[in-house]
Short mmCIF file of C-alpha atoms in Angstrom, two decimals:
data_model
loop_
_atom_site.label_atom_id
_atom_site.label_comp_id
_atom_site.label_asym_id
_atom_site.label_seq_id
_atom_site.Cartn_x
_atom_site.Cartn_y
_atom_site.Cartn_z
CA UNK E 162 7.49 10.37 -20.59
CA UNK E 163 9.83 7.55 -19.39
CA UNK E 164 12.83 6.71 -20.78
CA UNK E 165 13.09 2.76 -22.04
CA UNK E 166 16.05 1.24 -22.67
CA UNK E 167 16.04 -1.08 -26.05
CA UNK E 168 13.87 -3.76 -26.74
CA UNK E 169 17.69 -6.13 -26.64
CA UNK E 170 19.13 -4.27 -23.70
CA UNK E 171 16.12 -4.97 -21.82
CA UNK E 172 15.84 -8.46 -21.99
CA UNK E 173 16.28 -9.77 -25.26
CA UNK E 174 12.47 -10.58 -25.18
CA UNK E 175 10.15 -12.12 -27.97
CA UNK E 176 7.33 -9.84 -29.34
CA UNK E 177 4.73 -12.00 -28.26
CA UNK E 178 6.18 -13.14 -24.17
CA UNK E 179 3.67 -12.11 -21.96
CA UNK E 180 4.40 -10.74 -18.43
CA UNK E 181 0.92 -9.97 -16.82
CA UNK E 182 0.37 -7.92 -13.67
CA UNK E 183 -2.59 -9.15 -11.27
CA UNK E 184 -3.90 -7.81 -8.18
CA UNK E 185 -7.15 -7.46 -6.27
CA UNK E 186 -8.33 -4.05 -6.94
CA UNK E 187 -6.87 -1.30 -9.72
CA UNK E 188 -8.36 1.71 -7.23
CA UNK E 189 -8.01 5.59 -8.90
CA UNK E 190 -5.26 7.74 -7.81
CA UNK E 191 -3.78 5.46 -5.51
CA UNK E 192 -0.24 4.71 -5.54
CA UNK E 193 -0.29 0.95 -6.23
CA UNK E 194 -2.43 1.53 -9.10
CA UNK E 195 0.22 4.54 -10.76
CA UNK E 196 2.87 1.89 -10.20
CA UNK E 197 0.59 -0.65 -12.09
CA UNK E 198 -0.42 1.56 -14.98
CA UNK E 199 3.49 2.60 -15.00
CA UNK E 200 4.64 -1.03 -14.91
CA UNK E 201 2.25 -1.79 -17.85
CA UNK E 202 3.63 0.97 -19.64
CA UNK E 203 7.29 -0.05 -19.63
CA UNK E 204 6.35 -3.81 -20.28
CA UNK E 205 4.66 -3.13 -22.82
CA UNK E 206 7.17 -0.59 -24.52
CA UNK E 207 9.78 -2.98 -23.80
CA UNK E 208 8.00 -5.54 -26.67
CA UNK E 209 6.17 -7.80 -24.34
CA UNK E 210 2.23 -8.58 -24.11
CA UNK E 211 1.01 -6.78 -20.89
CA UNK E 212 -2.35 -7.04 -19.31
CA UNK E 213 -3.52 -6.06 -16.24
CA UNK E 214 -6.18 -9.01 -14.11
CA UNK E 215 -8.22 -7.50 -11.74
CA UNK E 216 -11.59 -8.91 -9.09
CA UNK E 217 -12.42 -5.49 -9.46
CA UNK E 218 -11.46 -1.53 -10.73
CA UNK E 219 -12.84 2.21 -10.18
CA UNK E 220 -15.30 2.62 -12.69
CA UNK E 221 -12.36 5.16 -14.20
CA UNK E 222 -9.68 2.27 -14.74
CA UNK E 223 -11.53 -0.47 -15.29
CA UNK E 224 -11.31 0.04 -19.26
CA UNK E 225 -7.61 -0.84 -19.08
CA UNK E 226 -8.50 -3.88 -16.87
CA UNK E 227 -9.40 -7.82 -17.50
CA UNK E 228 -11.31 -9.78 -15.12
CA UNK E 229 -8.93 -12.02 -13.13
CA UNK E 230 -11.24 -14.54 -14.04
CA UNK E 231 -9.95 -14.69 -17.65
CA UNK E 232 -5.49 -15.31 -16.19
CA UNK E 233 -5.70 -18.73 -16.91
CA UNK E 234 -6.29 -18.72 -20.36
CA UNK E 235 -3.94 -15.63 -20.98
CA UNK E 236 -1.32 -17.16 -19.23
CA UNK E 237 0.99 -20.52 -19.98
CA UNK E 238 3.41 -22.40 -18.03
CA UNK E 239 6.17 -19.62 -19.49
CA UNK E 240 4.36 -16.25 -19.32
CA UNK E 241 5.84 -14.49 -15.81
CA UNK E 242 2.99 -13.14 -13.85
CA UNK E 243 3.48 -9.96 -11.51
CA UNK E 244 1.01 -10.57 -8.13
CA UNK E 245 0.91 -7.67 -6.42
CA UNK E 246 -0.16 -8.87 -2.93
CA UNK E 247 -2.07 -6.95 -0.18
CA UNK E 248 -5.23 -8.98 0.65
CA UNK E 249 -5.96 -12.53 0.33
CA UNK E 250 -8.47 -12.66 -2.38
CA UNK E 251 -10.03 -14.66 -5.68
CA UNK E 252 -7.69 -13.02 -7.86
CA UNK E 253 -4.48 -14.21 -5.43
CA UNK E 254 -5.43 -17.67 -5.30
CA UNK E 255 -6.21 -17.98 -9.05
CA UNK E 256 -2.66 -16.72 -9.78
CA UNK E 257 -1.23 -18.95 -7.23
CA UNK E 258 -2.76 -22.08 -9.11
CA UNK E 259 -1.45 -21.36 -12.52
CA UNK E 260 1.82 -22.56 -13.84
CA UNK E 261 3.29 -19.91 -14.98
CA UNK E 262 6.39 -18.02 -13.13
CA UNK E 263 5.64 -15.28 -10.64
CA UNK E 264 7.42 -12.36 -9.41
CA UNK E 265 5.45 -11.31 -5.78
CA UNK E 266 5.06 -7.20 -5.33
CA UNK E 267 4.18 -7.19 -1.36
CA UNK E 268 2.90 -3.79 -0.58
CA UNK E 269 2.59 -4.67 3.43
CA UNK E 270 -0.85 -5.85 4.94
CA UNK E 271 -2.56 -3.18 7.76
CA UNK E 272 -2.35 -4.74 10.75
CA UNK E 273 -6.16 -5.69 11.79
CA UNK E 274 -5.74 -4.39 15.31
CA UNK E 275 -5.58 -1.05 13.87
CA UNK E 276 -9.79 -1.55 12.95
CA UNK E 277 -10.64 -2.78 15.95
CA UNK E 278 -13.50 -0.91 17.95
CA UNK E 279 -14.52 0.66 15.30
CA UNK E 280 -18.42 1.55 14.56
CA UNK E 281 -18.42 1.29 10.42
CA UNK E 282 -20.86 -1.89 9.85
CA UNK E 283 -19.85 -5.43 8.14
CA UNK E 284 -17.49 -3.71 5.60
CA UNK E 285 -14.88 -2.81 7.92
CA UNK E 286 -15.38 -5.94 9.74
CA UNK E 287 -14.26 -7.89 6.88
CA UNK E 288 -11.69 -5.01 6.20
CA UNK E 289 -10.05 -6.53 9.27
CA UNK E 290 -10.64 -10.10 8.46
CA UNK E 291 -9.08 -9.77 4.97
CA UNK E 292 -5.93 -8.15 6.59
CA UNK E 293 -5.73 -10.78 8.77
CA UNK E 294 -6.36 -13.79 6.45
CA UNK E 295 -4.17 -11.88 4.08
CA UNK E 296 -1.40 -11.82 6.16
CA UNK E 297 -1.62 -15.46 6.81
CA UNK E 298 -1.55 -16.76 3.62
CA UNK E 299 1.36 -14.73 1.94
CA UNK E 300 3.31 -17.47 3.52
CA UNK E 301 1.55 -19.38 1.29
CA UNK E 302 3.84 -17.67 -1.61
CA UNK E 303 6.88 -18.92 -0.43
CA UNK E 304 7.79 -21.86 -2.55
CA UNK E 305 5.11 -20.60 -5.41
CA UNK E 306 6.67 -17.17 -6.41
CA UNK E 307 10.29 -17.21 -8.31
CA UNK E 308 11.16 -13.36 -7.21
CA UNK E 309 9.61 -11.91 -4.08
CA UNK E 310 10.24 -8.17 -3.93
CA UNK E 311 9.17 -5.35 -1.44
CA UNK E 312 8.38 -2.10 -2.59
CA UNK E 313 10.61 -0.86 0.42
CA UNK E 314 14.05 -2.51 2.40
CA UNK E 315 11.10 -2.67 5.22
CA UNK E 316 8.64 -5.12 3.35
CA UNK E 317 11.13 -6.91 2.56
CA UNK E 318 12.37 -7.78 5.89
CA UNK E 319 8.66 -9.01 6.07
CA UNK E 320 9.19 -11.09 3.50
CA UNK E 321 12.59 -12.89 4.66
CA UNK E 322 11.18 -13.07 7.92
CA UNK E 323 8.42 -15.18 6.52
CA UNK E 324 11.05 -17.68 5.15
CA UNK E 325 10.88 -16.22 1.46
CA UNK E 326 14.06 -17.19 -0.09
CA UNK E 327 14.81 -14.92 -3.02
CA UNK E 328 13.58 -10.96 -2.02
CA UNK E 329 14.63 -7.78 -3.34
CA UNK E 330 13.41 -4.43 -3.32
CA UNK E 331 11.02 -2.25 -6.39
CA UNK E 332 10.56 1.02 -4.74
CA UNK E 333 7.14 2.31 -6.00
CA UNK E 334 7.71 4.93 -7.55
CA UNK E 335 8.15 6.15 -11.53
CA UNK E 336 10.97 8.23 -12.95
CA UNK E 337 9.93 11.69 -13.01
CA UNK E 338 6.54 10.92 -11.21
CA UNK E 339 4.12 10.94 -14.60
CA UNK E 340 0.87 10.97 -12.82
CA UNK E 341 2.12 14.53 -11.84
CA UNK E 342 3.04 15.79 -14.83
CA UNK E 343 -0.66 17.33 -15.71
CA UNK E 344 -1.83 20.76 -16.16
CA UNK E 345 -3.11 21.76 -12.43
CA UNK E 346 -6.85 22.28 -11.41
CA UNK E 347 -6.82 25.17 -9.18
CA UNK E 348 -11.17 25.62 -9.15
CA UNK E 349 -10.84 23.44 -5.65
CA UNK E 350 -7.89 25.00 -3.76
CA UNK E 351 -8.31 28.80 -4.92
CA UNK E 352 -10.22 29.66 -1.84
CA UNK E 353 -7.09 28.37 0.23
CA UNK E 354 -4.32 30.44 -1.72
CA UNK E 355 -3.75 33.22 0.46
CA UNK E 356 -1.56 34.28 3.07
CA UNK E 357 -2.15 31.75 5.60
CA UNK E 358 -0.28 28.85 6.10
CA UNK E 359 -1.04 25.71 4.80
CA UNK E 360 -0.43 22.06 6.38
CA UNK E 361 -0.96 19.07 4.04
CA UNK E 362 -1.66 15.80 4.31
CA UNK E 363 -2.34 13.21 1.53
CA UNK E 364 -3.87 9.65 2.28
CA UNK E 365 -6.66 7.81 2.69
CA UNK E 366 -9.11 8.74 6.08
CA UNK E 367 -8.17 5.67 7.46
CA UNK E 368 -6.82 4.36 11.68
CA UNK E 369 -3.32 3.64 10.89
CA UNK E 370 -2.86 7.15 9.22
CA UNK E 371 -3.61 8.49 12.86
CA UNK E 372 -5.56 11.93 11.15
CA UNK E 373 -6.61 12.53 15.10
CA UNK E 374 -2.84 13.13 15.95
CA UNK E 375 -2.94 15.36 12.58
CA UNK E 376 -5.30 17.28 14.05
CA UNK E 377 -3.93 17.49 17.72
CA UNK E 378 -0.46 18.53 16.22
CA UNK E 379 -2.25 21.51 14.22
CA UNK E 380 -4.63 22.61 17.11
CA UNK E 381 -0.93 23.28 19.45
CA UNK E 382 0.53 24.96 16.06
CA UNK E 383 -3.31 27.14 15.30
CA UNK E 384 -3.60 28.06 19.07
CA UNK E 385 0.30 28.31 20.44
CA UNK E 386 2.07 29.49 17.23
CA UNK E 387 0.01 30.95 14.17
CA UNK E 388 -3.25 31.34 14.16
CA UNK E 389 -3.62 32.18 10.18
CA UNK E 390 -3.07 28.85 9.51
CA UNK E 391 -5.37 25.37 8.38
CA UNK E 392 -4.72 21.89 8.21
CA UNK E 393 -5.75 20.20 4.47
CA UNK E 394 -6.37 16.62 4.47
CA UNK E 395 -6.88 15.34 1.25
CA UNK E 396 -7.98 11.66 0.34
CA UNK E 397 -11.08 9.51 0.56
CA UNK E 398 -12.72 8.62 3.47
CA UNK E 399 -15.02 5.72 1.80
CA UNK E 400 -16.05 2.86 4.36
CA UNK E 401 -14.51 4.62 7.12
CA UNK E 402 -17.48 7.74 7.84
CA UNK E 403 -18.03 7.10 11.35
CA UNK E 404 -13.88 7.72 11.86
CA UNK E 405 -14.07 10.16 10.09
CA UNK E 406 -16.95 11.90 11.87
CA UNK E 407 -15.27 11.37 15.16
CA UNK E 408 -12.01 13.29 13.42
CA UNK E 409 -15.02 16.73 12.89
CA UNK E 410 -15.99 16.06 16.30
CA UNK E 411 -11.92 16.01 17.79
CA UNK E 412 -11.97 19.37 15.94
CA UNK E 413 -14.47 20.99 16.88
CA UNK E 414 -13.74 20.16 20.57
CA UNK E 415 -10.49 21.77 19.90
CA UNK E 416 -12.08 24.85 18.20
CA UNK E 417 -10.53 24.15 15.11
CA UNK E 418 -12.54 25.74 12.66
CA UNK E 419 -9.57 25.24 9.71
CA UNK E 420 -9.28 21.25 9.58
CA UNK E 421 -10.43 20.74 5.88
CA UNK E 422 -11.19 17.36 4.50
CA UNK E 423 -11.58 17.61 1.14
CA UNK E 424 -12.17 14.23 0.15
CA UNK E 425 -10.37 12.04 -2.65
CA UNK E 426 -9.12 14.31 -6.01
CA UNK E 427 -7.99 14.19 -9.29
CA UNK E 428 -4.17 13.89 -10.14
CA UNK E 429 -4.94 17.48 -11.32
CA UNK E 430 -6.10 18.92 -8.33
CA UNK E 431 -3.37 16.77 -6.16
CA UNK E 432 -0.64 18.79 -8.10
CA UNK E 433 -2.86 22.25 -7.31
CA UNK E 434 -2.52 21.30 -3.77
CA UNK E 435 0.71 20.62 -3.75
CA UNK E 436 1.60 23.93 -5.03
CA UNK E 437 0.17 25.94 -2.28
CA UNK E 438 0.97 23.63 0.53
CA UNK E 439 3.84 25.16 2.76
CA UNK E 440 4.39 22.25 4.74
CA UNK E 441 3.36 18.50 4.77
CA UNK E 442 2.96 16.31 7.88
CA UNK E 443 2.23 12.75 8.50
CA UNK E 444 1.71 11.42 12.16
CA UNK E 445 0.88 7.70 10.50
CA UNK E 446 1.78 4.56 12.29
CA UNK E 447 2.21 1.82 9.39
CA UNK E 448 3.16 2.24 6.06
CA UNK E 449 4.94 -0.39 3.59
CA UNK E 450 6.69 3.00 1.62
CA UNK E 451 4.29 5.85 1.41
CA UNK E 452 4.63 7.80 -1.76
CA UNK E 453 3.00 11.06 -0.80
CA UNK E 454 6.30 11.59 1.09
CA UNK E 455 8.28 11.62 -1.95
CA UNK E 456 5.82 13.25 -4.04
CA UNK E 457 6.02 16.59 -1.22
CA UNK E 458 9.72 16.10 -1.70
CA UNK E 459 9.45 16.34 -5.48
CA UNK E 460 6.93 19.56 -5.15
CA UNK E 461 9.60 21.24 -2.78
CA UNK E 462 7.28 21.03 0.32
CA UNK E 463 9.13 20.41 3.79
CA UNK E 464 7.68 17.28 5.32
CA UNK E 465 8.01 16.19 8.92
CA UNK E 466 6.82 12.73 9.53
CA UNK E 467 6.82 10.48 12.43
CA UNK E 468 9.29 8.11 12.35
CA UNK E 469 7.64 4.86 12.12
CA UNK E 470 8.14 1.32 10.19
CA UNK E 471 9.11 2.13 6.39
CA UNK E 472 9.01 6.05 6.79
CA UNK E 473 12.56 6.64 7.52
CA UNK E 474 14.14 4.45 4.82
CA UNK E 475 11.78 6.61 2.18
CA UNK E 476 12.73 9.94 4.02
CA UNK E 477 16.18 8.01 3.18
CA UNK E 478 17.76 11.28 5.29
CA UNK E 479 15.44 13.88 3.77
CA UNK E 480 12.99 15.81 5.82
CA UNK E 481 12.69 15.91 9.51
CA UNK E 482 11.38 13.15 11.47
CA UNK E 483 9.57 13.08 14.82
CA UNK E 484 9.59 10.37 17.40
CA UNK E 485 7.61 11.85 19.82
CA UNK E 486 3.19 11.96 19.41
CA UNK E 487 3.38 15.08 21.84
CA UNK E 488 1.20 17.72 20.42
CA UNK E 489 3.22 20.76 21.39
CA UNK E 490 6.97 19.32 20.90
CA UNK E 491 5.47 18.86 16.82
CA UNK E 492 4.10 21.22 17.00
CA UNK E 493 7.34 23.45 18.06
CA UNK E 494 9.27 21.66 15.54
CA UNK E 495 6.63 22.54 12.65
CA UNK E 496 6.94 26.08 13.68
CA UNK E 497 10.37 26.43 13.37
CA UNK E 498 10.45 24.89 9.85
CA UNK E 499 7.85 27.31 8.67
CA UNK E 500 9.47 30.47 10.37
CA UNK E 501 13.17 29.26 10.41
CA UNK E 502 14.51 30.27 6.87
CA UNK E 503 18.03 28.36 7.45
CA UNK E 504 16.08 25.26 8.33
CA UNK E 505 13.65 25.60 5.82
CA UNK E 506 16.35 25.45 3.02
CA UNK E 507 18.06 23.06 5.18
CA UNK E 508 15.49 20.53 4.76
CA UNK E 509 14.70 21.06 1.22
CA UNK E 510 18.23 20.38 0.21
CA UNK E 511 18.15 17.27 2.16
CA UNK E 512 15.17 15.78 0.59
CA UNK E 513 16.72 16.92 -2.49
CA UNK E 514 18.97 15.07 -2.06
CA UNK E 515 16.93 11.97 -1.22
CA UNK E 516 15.11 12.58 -4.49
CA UNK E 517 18.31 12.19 -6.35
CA UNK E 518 19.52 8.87 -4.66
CA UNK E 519 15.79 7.84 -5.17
CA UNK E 520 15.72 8.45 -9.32
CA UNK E 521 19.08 6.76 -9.67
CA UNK E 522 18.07 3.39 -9.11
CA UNK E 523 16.48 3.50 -12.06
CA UNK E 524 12.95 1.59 -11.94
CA UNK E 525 12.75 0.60 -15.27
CA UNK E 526 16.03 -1.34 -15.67
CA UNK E 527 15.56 -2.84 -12.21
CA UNK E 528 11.93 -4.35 -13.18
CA UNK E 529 13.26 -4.97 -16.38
CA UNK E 530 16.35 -6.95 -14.87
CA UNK E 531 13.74 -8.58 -12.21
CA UNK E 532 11.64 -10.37 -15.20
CA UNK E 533 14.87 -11.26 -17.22
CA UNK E 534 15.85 -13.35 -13.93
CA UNK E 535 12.86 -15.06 -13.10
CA UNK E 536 12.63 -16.02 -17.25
CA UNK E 537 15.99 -17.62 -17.02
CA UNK E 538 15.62 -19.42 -13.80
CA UNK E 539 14.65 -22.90 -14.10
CA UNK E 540 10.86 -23.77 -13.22
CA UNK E 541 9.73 -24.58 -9.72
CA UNK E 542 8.40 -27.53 -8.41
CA UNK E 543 4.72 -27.83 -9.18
CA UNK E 544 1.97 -26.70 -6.69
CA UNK E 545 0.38 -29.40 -5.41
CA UNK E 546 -3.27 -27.55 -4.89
CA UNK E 547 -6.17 -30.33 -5.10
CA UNK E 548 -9.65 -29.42 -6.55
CA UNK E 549 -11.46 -27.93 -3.45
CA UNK E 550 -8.55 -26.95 -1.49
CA UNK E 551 -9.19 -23.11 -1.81
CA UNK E 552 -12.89 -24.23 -0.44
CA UNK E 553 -11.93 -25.98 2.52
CA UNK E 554 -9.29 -23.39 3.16
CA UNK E 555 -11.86 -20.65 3.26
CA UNK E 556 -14.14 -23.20 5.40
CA UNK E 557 -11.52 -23.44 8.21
CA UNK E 558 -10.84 -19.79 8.04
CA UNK E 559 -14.70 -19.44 8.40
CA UNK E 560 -14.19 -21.55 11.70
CA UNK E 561 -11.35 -18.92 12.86
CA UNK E 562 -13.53 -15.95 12.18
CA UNK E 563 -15.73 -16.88 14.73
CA UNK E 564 -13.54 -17.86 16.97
CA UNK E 565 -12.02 -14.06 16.15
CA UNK E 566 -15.26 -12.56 16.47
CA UNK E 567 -16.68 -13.89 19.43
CA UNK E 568 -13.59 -15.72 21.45
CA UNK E 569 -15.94 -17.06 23.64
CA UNK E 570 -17.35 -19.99 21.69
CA UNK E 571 -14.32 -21.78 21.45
CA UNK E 572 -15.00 -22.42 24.80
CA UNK E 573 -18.78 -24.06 23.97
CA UNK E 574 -17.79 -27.85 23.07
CA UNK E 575 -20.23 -31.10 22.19
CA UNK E 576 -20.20 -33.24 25.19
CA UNK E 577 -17.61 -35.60 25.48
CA UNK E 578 -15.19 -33.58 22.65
CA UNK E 579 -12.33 -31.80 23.30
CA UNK E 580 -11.35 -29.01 21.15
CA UNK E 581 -8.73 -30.77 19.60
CA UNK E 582 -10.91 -33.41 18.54
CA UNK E 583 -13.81 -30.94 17.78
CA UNK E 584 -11.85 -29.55 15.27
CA UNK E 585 -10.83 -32.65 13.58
CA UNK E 586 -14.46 -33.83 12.97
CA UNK E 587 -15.08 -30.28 11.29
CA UNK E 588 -11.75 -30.33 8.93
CA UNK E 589 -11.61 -32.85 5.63
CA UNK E 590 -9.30 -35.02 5.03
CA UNK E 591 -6.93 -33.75 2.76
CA UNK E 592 -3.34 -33.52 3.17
CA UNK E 593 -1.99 -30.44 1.52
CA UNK E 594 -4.68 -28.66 3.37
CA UNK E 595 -3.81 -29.91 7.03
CA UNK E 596 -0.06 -29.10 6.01
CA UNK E 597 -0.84 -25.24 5.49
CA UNK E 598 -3.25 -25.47 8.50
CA UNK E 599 0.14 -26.98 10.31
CA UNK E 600 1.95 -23.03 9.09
CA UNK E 601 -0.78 -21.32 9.66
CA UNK E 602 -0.86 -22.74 13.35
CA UNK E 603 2.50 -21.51 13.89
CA UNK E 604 1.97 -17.90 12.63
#
């Protein structure tokens, strides 16, 4: 249960003040959507009207969701609305119009070239294309959101980078981690409590979380170090199959019989394989905080992770990181944390103590303290979006696409045009439009 401080300590706030959260997608079991859920919760406890606006939510949530469609009549120029941002979408741009005051949540955008060559149909295409529109037109947010905060010190470098002016940092994660606190569901990992050793991983079957190095790493520990052991990798693979077909073929050229994807789970069954994981290792190459790190270090599981963007400020000193993507120097370091007693309790007690600096920043009062701000500051100026805009924006992204797709045709002009002046007879007229073309050109 979390812990709320008084209605008056909180922000002296009026029954009725709404502070809505909206985002594109309320996905199960994911961690933007427990820090959603968790937000609501402590809004809501904290005396203030709390809904959550969604484009869409897993058939499991979407009970506890509104259709974004239905933010502008919930909302008035008063009401403080919390936009988590990750993709451009419907539900983004409909927040962006309204006049009420917004705090931004940026949970980092995965950078497109991380899709690229892959076999997986349209889908992923426009996986790629929305990560690549998306990260354009956060800029977008500068002068409309009051409070921009990252959910880690490395987002919100992004942010300042990007010329936001006011940033601060909501680390995603609840006091006492809640979605963990069920009764365990041991019917899926009873067949892997025994006496070999087991290697977790917890994410989504997705590029950036580099599951081939995963697998390389285990195949030097199974064949070089301990042979009664198996690599778990837990976490959906929707959208990405072919990847994830090419990860059972890397294992089975490695005669790796004990690579287990097990697909996504229930909080219940996360906690069940939490308990009998004796290690957990992460090889991925982008991630805006990554929660399953914290939640290892909150199960007692030594984690070695490689060392890359926000990974080492949520290790924050806990854990052992790895800099290297050589199979067998990971794979020498993994064996001494499972064999090495002294390390082992070495690196416990430093993620311990991670955990501790990590629960005193207390979440609550900080988001608490973040929408007390941004309801005393004084209004911004008012966006200046035209009817249409959001159409002709999505008309010269359109134009980009295929200029992203196939790079060639940029080269295929109208006689007598240059491409300069092709463009202009393709672009209305409209001048808040050609000034965030004008920042988008400089991206």
């Amino acid at each position: 249960m979390l812990t709320m401080t008084s209605k008056k300590e909180a922000d002296d706030s009026q029954g009725t003040f709404r502070v809505h959260q909206v985002l594109t997608q309320l996905g199960y079991g994911d961690a933007i959507g427990h820090e959603v859920l968790g937000i609501q919760e402590i809004l809501r406890s904290s005396g203030f009207e709390s809904d959550i606006f969604v484009e869409s939510a897993d058939y499991r949530l979407k009970p506890l969701t509104r259709n974004c469609f239905e933010l502008p009549t919930a909302c008035d120029p008063e009401s403080v609305i919390i936009h988590h941002f990750s993709i451009g979408s419907k539900a983004s741009r409909i927040a962006f119009a309204l006049p009420s005051r917004m705090i931004l949540v940026y949970h980092n955008i995965t950078p497109p070239h991380y899709f690229s060559g892959l076999i997986e149909g349209p889908e992923i295409k426009s996986v790629a294309w929305q990560c690549y529109t998306g990260r354009r037109e956060l800029s977008a947010y500068r002068s409309r959101c009051h409070l921009a905060l990252g959910d880690s010190d490395f987002n919100r470098q992004e942010l300042v980078e990007l010329g936001f002016p006011r940033t601060d940092v909501l680390p995603p994660v609840l006091p006492n981690f809640p979605h963990l606190s069920v009764q365990t569901e041991s019917a899926l990992t009873s067949s892997f409590d025994d006496d070999f050793t087991n290697i977790l991983f917890v994410g989504r079957i997705i590029p950036h979380k580099r599951i081939e190095d995963l697998i390389r790493i285990f195949g030097a520990y199974h064949h070089m170090h301990n042979s009664k052991s198996r690599l778990i990798i837990v976490g959906s693979h929707v959208g990405f199959q072919n990847y994830r077909a090419t990860l059972h073929d890397l294992a089975a050229r490695l005669h790796l019989p004990e690579v287990h994807f097990v697909g996504q789970v229930t909080d219940a069954e996360l906690v069940s394989f939490y308990e009998i994981a004796d290690v957990y290792l992460s090889a991925s190459e982008h991630e805006g905080f990554c929660v399953p790190l914290v939640e290892a270090f909150h199960h007692q599981i030594p984690v070695l992770a490689y060392a890359a963007t926000a990974v080492p400020s949520t290790m924050d000193g806990g854990g052992l990181l790895y800099d290297t993507k050589n199979p067998i120097v990971v794979a020498s370091l993994l064996n001494a944390v499972v064999s090495d007693l002294s390390l082992h309790e070495k690196v416990l007690r430093s993620q311990d103590e991670a955990l501790t600096r990590l629960e005193a920043k207390d979440f609550v009062g900080t988001l608490l303290n973040f929408v007390k701000q941004v309801r005393q500051a004084p209004p911004l100026p008012k966006t200046s979006i035209r009817e249409g805009f959001w159409q002709q924006f999505e008309r010269y992204e359109r134009i980009e696409k295929l200029k992203y797709d196939y790079p060639l045709t940029d080269r295929v002009r109208p006689t007598g045009l240059t491409s300069s002046r092709r463009l202009e007879s393709i672009r209305p007229e409209n001048t808040t439009f050609n000034k965030l073309m004008s920042w988008i050109r400089t991206r």
